[in-house]
Protein backbone atom coordinates (compact mmCIF):
# COMPACT_ATOMS: atom_id res chain seq x y z
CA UNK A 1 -10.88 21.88 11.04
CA UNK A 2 -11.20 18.51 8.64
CA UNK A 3 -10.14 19.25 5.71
CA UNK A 4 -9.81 16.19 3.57
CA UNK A 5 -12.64 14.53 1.79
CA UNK A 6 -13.10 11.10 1.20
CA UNK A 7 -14.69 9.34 -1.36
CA UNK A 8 -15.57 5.79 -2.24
CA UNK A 9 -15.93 4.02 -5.35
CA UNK A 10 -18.41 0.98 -5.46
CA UNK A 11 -20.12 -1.33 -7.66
CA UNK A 12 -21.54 -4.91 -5.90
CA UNK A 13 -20.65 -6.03 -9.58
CA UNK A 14 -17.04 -6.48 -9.95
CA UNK A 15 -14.97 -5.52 -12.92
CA UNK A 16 -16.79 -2.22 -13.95
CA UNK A 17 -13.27 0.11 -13.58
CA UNK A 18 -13.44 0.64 -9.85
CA UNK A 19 -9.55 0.15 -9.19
CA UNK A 20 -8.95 1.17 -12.95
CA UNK A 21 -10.73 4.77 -11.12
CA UNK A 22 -9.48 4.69 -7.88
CA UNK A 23 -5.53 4.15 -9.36
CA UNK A 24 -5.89 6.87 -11.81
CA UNK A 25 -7.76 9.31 -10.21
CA UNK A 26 -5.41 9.04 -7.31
CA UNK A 27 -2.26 9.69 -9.15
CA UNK A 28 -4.49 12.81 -11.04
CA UNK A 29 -5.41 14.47 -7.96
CA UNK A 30 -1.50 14.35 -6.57
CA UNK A 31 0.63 15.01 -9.50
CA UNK A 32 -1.26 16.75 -11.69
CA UNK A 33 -4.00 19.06 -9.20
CA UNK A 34 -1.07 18.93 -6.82
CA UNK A 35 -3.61 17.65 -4.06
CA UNK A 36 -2.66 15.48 -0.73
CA UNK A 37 -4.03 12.29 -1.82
CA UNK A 38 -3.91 9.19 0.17
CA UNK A 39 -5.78 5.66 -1.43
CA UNK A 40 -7.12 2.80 0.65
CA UNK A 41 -7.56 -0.29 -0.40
CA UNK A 42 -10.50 -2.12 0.51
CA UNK A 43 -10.76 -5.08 -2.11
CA UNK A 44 -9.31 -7.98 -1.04
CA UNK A 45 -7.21 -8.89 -4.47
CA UNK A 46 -5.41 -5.68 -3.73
CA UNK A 47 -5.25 -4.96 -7.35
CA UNK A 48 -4.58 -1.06 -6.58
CA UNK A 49 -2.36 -2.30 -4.00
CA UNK A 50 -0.20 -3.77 -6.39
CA UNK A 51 -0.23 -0.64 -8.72
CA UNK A 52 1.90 1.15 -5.95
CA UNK A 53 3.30 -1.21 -3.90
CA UNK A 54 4.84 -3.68 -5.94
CA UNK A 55 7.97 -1.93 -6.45
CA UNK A 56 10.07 -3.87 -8.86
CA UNK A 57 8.82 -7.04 -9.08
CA UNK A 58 7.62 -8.14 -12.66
CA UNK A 59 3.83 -8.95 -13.27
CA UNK A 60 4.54 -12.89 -14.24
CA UNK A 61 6.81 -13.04 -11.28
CA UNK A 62 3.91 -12.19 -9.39
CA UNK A 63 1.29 -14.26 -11.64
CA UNK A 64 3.03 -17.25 -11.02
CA UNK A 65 3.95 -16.72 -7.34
CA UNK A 66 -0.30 -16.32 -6.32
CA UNK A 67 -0.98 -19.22 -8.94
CA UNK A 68 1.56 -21.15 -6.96
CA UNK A 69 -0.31 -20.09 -3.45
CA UNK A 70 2.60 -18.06 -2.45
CA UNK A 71 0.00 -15.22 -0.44
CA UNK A 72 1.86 -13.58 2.21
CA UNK A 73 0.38 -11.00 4.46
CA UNK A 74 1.06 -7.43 4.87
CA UNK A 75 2.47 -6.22 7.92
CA UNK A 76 0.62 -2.98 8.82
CA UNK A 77 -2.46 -3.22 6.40
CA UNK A 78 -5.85 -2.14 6.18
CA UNK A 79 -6.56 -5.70 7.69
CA UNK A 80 -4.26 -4.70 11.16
CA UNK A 81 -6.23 -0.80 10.42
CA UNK A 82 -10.23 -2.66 10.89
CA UNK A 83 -9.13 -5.41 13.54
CA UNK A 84 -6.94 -3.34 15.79
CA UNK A 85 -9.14 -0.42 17.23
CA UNK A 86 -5.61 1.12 19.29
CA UNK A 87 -3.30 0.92 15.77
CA UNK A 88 -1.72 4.13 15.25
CA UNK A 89 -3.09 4.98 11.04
CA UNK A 90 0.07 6.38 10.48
CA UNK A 91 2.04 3.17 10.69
CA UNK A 92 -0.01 2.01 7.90
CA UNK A 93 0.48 4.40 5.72
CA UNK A 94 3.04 3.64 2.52
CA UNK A 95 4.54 6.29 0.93
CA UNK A 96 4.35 5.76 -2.99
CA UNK A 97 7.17 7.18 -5.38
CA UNK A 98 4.88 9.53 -6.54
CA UNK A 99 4.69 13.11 -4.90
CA UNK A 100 1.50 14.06 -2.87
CA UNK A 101 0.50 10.42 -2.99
CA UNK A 102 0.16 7.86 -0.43
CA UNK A 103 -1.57 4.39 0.41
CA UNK A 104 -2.91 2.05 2.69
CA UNK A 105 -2.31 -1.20 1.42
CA UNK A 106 -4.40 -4.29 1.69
CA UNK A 107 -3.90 -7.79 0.89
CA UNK A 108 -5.79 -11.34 0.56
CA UNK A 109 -6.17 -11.44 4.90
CA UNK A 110 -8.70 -9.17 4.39
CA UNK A 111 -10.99 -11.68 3.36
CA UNK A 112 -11.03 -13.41 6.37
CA UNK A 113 -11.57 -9.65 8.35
CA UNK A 114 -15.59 -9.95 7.88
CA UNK A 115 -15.54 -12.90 10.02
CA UNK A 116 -13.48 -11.89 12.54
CA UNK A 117 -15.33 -8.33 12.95
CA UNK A 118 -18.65 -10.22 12.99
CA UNK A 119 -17.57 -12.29 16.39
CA UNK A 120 -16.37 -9.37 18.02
CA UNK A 121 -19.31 -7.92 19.94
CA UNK A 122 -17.91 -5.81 22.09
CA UNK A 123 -18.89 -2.98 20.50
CA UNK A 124 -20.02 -1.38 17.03
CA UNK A 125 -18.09 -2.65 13.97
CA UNK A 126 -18.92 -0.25 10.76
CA UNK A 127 -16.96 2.82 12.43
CA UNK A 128 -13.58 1.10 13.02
CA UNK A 129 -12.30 2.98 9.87
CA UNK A 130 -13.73 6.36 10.40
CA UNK A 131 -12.35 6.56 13.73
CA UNK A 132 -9.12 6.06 12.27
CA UNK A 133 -9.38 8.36 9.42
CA UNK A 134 -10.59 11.12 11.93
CA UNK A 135 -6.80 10.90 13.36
CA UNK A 136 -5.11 12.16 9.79
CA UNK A 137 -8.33 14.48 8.20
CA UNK A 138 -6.10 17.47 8.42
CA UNK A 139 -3.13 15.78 6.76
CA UNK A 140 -4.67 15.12 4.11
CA UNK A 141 -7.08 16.88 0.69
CA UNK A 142 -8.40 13.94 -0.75
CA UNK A 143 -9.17 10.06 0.62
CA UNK A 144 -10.01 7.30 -2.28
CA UNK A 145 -11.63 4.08 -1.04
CA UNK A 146 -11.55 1.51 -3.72
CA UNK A 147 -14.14 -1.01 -2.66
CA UNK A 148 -14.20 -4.42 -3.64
CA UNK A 149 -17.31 -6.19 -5.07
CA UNK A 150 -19.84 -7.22 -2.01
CA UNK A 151 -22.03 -6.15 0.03
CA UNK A 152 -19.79 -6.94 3.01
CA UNK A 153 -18.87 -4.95 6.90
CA UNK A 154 -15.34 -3.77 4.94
CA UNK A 155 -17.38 -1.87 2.37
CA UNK A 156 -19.83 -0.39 5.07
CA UNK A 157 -16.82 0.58 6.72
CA UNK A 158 -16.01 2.65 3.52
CA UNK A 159 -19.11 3.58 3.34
CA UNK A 160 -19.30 5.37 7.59
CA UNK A 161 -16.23 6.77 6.99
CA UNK A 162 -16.90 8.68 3.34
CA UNK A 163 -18.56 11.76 2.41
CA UNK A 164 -19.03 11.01 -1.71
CA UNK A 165 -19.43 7.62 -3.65
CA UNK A 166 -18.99 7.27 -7.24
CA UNK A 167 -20.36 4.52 -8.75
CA UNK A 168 -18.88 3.26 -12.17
CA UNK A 169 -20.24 0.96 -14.66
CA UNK A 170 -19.70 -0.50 -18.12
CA UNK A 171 -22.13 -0.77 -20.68
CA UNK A 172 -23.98 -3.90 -19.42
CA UNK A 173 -27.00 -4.55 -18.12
CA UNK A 174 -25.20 -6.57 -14.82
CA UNK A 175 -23.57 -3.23 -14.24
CA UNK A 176 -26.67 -1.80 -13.97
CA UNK A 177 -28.31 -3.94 -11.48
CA UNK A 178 -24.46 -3.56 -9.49
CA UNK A 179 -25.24 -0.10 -9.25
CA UNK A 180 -29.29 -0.81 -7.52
CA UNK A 181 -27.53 -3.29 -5.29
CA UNK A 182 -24.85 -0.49 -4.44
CA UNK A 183 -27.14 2.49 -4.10
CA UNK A 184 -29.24 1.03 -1.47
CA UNK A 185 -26.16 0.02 0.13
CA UNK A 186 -25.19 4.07 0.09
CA UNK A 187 -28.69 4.65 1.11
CA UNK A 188 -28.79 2.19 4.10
CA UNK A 189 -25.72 3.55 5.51
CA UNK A 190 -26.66 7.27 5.16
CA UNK A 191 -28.91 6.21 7.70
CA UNK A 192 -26.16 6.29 10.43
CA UNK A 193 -23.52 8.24 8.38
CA UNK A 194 -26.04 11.83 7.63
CA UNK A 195 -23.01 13.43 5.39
CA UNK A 196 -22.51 10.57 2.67
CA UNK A 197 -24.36 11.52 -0.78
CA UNK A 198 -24.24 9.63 -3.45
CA UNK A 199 -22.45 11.69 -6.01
CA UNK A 200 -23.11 10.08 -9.41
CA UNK A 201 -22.42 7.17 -11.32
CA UNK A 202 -19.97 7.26 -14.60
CA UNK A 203 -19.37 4.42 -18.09
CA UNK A 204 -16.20 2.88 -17.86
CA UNK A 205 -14.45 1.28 -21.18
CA UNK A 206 -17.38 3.41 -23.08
CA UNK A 207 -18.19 2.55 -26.58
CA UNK A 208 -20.69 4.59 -28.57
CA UNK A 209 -23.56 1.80 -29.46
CA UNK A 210 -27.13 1.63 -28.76
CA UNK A 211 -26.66 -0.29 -25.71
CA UNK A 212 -25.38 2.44 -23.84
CA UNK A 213 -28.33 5.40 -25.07
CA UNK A 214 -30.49 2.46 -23.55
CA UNK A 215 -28.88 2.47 -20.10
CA UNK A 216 -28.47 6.01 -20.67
CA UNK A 217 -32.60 7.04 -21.06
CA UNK A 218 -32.90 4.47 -18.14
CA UNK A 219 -30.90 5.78 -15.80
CA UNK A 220 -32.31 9.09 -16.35
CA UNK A 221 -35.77 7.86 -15.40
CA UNK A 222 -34.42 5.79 -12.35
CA UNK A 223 -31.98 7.78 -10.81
CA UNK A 224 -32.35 11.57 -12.72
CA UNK A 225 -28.93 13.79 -13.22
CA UNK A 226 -26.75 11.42 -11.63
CA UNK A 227 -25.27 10.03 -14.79
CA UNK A 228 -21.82 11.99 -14.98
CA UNK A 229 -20.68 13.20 -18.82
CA UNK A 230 -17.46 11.78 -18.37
CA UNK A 231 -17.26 8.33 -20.23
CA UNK A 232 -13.94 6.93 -20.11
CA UNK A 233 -13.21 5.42 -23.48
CA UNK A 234 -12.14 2.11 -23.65
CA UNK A 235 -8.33 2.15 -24.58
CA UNK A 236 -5.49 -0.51 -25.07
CA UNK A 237 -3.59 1.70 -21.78
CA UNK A 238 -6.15 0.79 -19.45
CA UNK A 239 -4.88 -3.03 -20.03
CA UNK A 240 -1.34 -2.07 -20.44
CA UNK A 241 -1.01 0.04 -17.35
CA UNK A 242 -2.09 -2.89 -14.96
CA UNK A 243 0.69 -5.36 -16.30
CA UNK A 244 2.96 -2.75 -15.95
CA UNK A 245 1.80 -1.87 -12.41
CA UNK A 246 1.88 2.00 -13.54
CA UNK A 247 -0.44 4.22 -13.22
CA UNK A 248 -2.73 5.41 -16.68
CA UNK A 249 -0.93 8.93 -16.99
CA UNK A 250 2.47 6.77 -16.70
CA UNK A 251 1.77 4.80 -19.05
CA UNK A 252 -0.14 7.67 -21.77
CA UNK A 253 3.05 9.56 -20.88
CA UNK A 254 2.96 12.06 -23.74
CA UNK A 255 2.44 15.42 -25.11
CA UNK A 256 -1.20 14.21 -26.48
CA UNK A 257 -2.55 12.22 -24.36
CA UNK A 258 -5.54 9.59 -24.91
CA UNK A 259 -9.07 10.37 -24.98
CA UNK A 260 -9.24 8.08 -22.27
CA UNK A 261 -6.46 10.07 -20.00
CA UNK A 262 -8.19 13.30 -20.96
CA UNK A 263 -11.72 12.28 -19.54
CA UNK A 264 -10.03 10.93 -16.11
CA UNK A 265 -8.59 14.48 -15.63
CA UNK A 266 -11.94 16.13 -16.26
CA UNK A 267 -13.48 13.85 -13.77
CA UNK A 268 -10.82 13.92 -11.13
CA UNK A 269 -11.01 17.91 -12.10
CA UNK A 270 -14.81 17.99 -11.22
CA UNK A 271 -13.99 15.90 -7.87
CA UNK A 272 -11.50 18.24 -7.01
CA UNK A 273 -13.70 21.09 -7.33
CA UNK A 274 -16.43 22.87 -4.69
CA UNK A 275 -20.43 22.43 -5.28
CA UNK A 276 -20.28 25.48 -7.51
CA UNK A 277 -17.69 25.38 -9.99
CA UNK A 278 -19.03 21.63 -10.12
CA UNK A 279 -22.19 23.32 -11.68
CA UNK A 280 -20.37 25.38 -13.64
CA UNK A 281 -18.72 22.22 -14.83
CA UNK A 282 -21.39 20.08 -16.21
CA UNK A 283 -23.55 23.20 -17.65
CA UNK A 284 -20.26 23.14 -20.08
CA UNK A 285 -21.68 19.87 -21.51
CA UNK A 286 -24.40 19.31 -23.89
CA UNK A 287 -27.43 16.85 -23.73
CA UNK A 288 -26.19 15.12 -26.51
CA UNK A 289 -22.50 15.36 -24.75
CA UNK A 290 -24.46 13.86 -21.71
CA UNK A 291 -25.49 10.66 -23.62
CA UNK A 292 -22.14 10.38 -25.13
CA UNK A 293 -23.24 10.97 -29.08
C-alpha cells in the first residue's frame, strides 16, 4: 500500500523561495513532525543539494571553486536516476545528518539530461522518475521535488511522478505570470498523471504593502481559494542559512523562533495533515489573516 506522498514545488520564474521551501520544509517534516522525508533535487544549480550535501566545505571555498569552473559530477545523481531506466533508486539516495531525512542529489550534468532524454526514442520519457519512485513509496511519508525554473522534460518528470504542487511567489508581478506559466504546466500534465492537483500557491519574503493586497484580490479572481495564509516573512535567516549551508530551523535555533520559522511550520503542518484537518486548518484564519493585514 503507497504510503508516501510527493509533492513538487514550481515556479517557471526563478528565485521566488522554491529551494528556500523545499530545504526548510524538508528538515520540518523530519525533525520536527518526525515524518520519513526524502528531497529530490531537480534544479540544475543544486542549491538544495548543497544545503545537505556539502558537508564541511566553506561557502567561498565553494564560490570560488564554480567561479573557477571547477564542476564535477555526482556519482549516483538524479542525472544517473532519469538517464538510467535499470538504476537501483536506492543507490542514489544520501543520507543527510539529520534524522528522518534523506536526499537525492543533483548537480550541473543535469542540464545537459533534457537533451539526452529528447534523442532517446525508444520509449516514453516523462515517467522515468515515477517508475523509480514507485520502488521506495512504502519507505517513505513525504517526497519534496524542488524544481528548477523551466518549462523543461526534468520538471514534467516531477510533475508524472507527484501527487501535490505548491507554487510560491514573491510579491512581484513576474512571479505572478511564473505561476500562469506553471499552472498550465500542472494542468497539461494532469492530463496523463489523473492524481496531481494543484494544491495552492503561497508569498515568499512577504512584506505588508499595497503591492501584495493587489496580487492578493487578483489571484482571488483568477485562481479562487488557492492563495495559502501562510506568508513567509522576509527575514535576515533566510540569507544567512544558505551561506551557512544549514537549514532555516538551524540557523533560528532558539527558544523563540522567527516569524518567518513559525509560518514554515504551519505550512509544513498543513502539508502534513489529511484533507480534513487541512479544512479545519485554514477556517482558523481570518479574511483579513488571508490577505496578510
Amino acid at each position: 500500500m503507497k504510503t508516501m506522498k510527493t509533492i513538487a514545488f514550481l515556479n517557471i520564474k526563478g528565485g521566488v523561495g522554491k529551494t528556500t521551501s523545499v530545504t526548510t520544509l524538508g528538515h520540518i517534516l523530519a525533525t520536527v513532525f518526525k515524518r520519513k522525508t526524502l528531497i529530490i533535487d531537480l534544479d540544475p544549480q543544486s542549491n538544495t543539494t548543497s544545503t545537505y550535501c556539502s558537508g564541511n566545505e566553506d561557502f567561498s571555498e565553494r564560490f570560488r571553486a564554480v567561479l573557477a569552473g571547477e564542476v564535477y559530477e555526482m556519482e549516483n545523481s538524479v542525472s544517473t536516476l532519469l538517464l538510467n531506466r535499470s538504476k537501483d533508486v536506492h543507490s542514489c539516495i544520501r543520507k543527510t545528518e539529520y534524522e528522518n531525512l534523506d536526499i537525492i542529489p543533483a548537480d550541473l550534468s543535469l542540464s545537459t539530461v533534457e537533451e539526452r532524454l529528447k534523442a532517446d526514442v525508444s520509449s516514453p520519457q516523462q515517467f522515468r522518475l515515477a517508475r523509480h519512485l514507485k520502488k521506495i513509496e512504502d519507505e517513505y511519508d513525504f517526497c519534496l521535488l524542488d524544481c528548477g525554473p523551466s518549462v523543461s522534460i526534468i520538471n514534467v518528470n516531477g510533475l508524472a511522478a507527484a501527487d501535490e504542487v505548491y507554487i510560491p511567489i514573491r510579491t512581484d508581478g513576474y512571479s505572478l505570470l511564473g505561476l500562469a506559466f506553471a499552472k498550465n504546466l500542472v494542468d497539461n500534465v494532469s492530463e496523463y498523471n489523473p492524481k496531481l492537483k494543484f494544491a495552492g500557491t503561497f508569498f515568499v519574503a512577504w512584506e505588508n504593502f499595497n503591492c501584495p493586497k493587489y496580487l492578493y484580490d487578483l489571484l482571488d479572481e483568477c485562481l479562487p481559494g488557492s492563495l495559502l495564509p501562510f506568508q513567509i516573512n522576509k527575514s535576515i535567516l533566510l540569507a544567512e542559512n544558505t551561506v551557512m549551508a544549514r537549514p532555516l530551523l538551524e540557523v533560528d535555533n532558539t527558544r523563540n523562533p522567527g516569524k518567518a520559522s513559525r509560518q514554515y511550520i504551519e505550512l509544513a503542518r498543513y502539508i502534513s495533515a489529511d484533507e480534513k484537518e487541512r479544512e479545519k486548518i485554514l477556517a482558523s484564519y481570518s479574511a483579513e489573516e488571508r490577505k496578510g493585514v
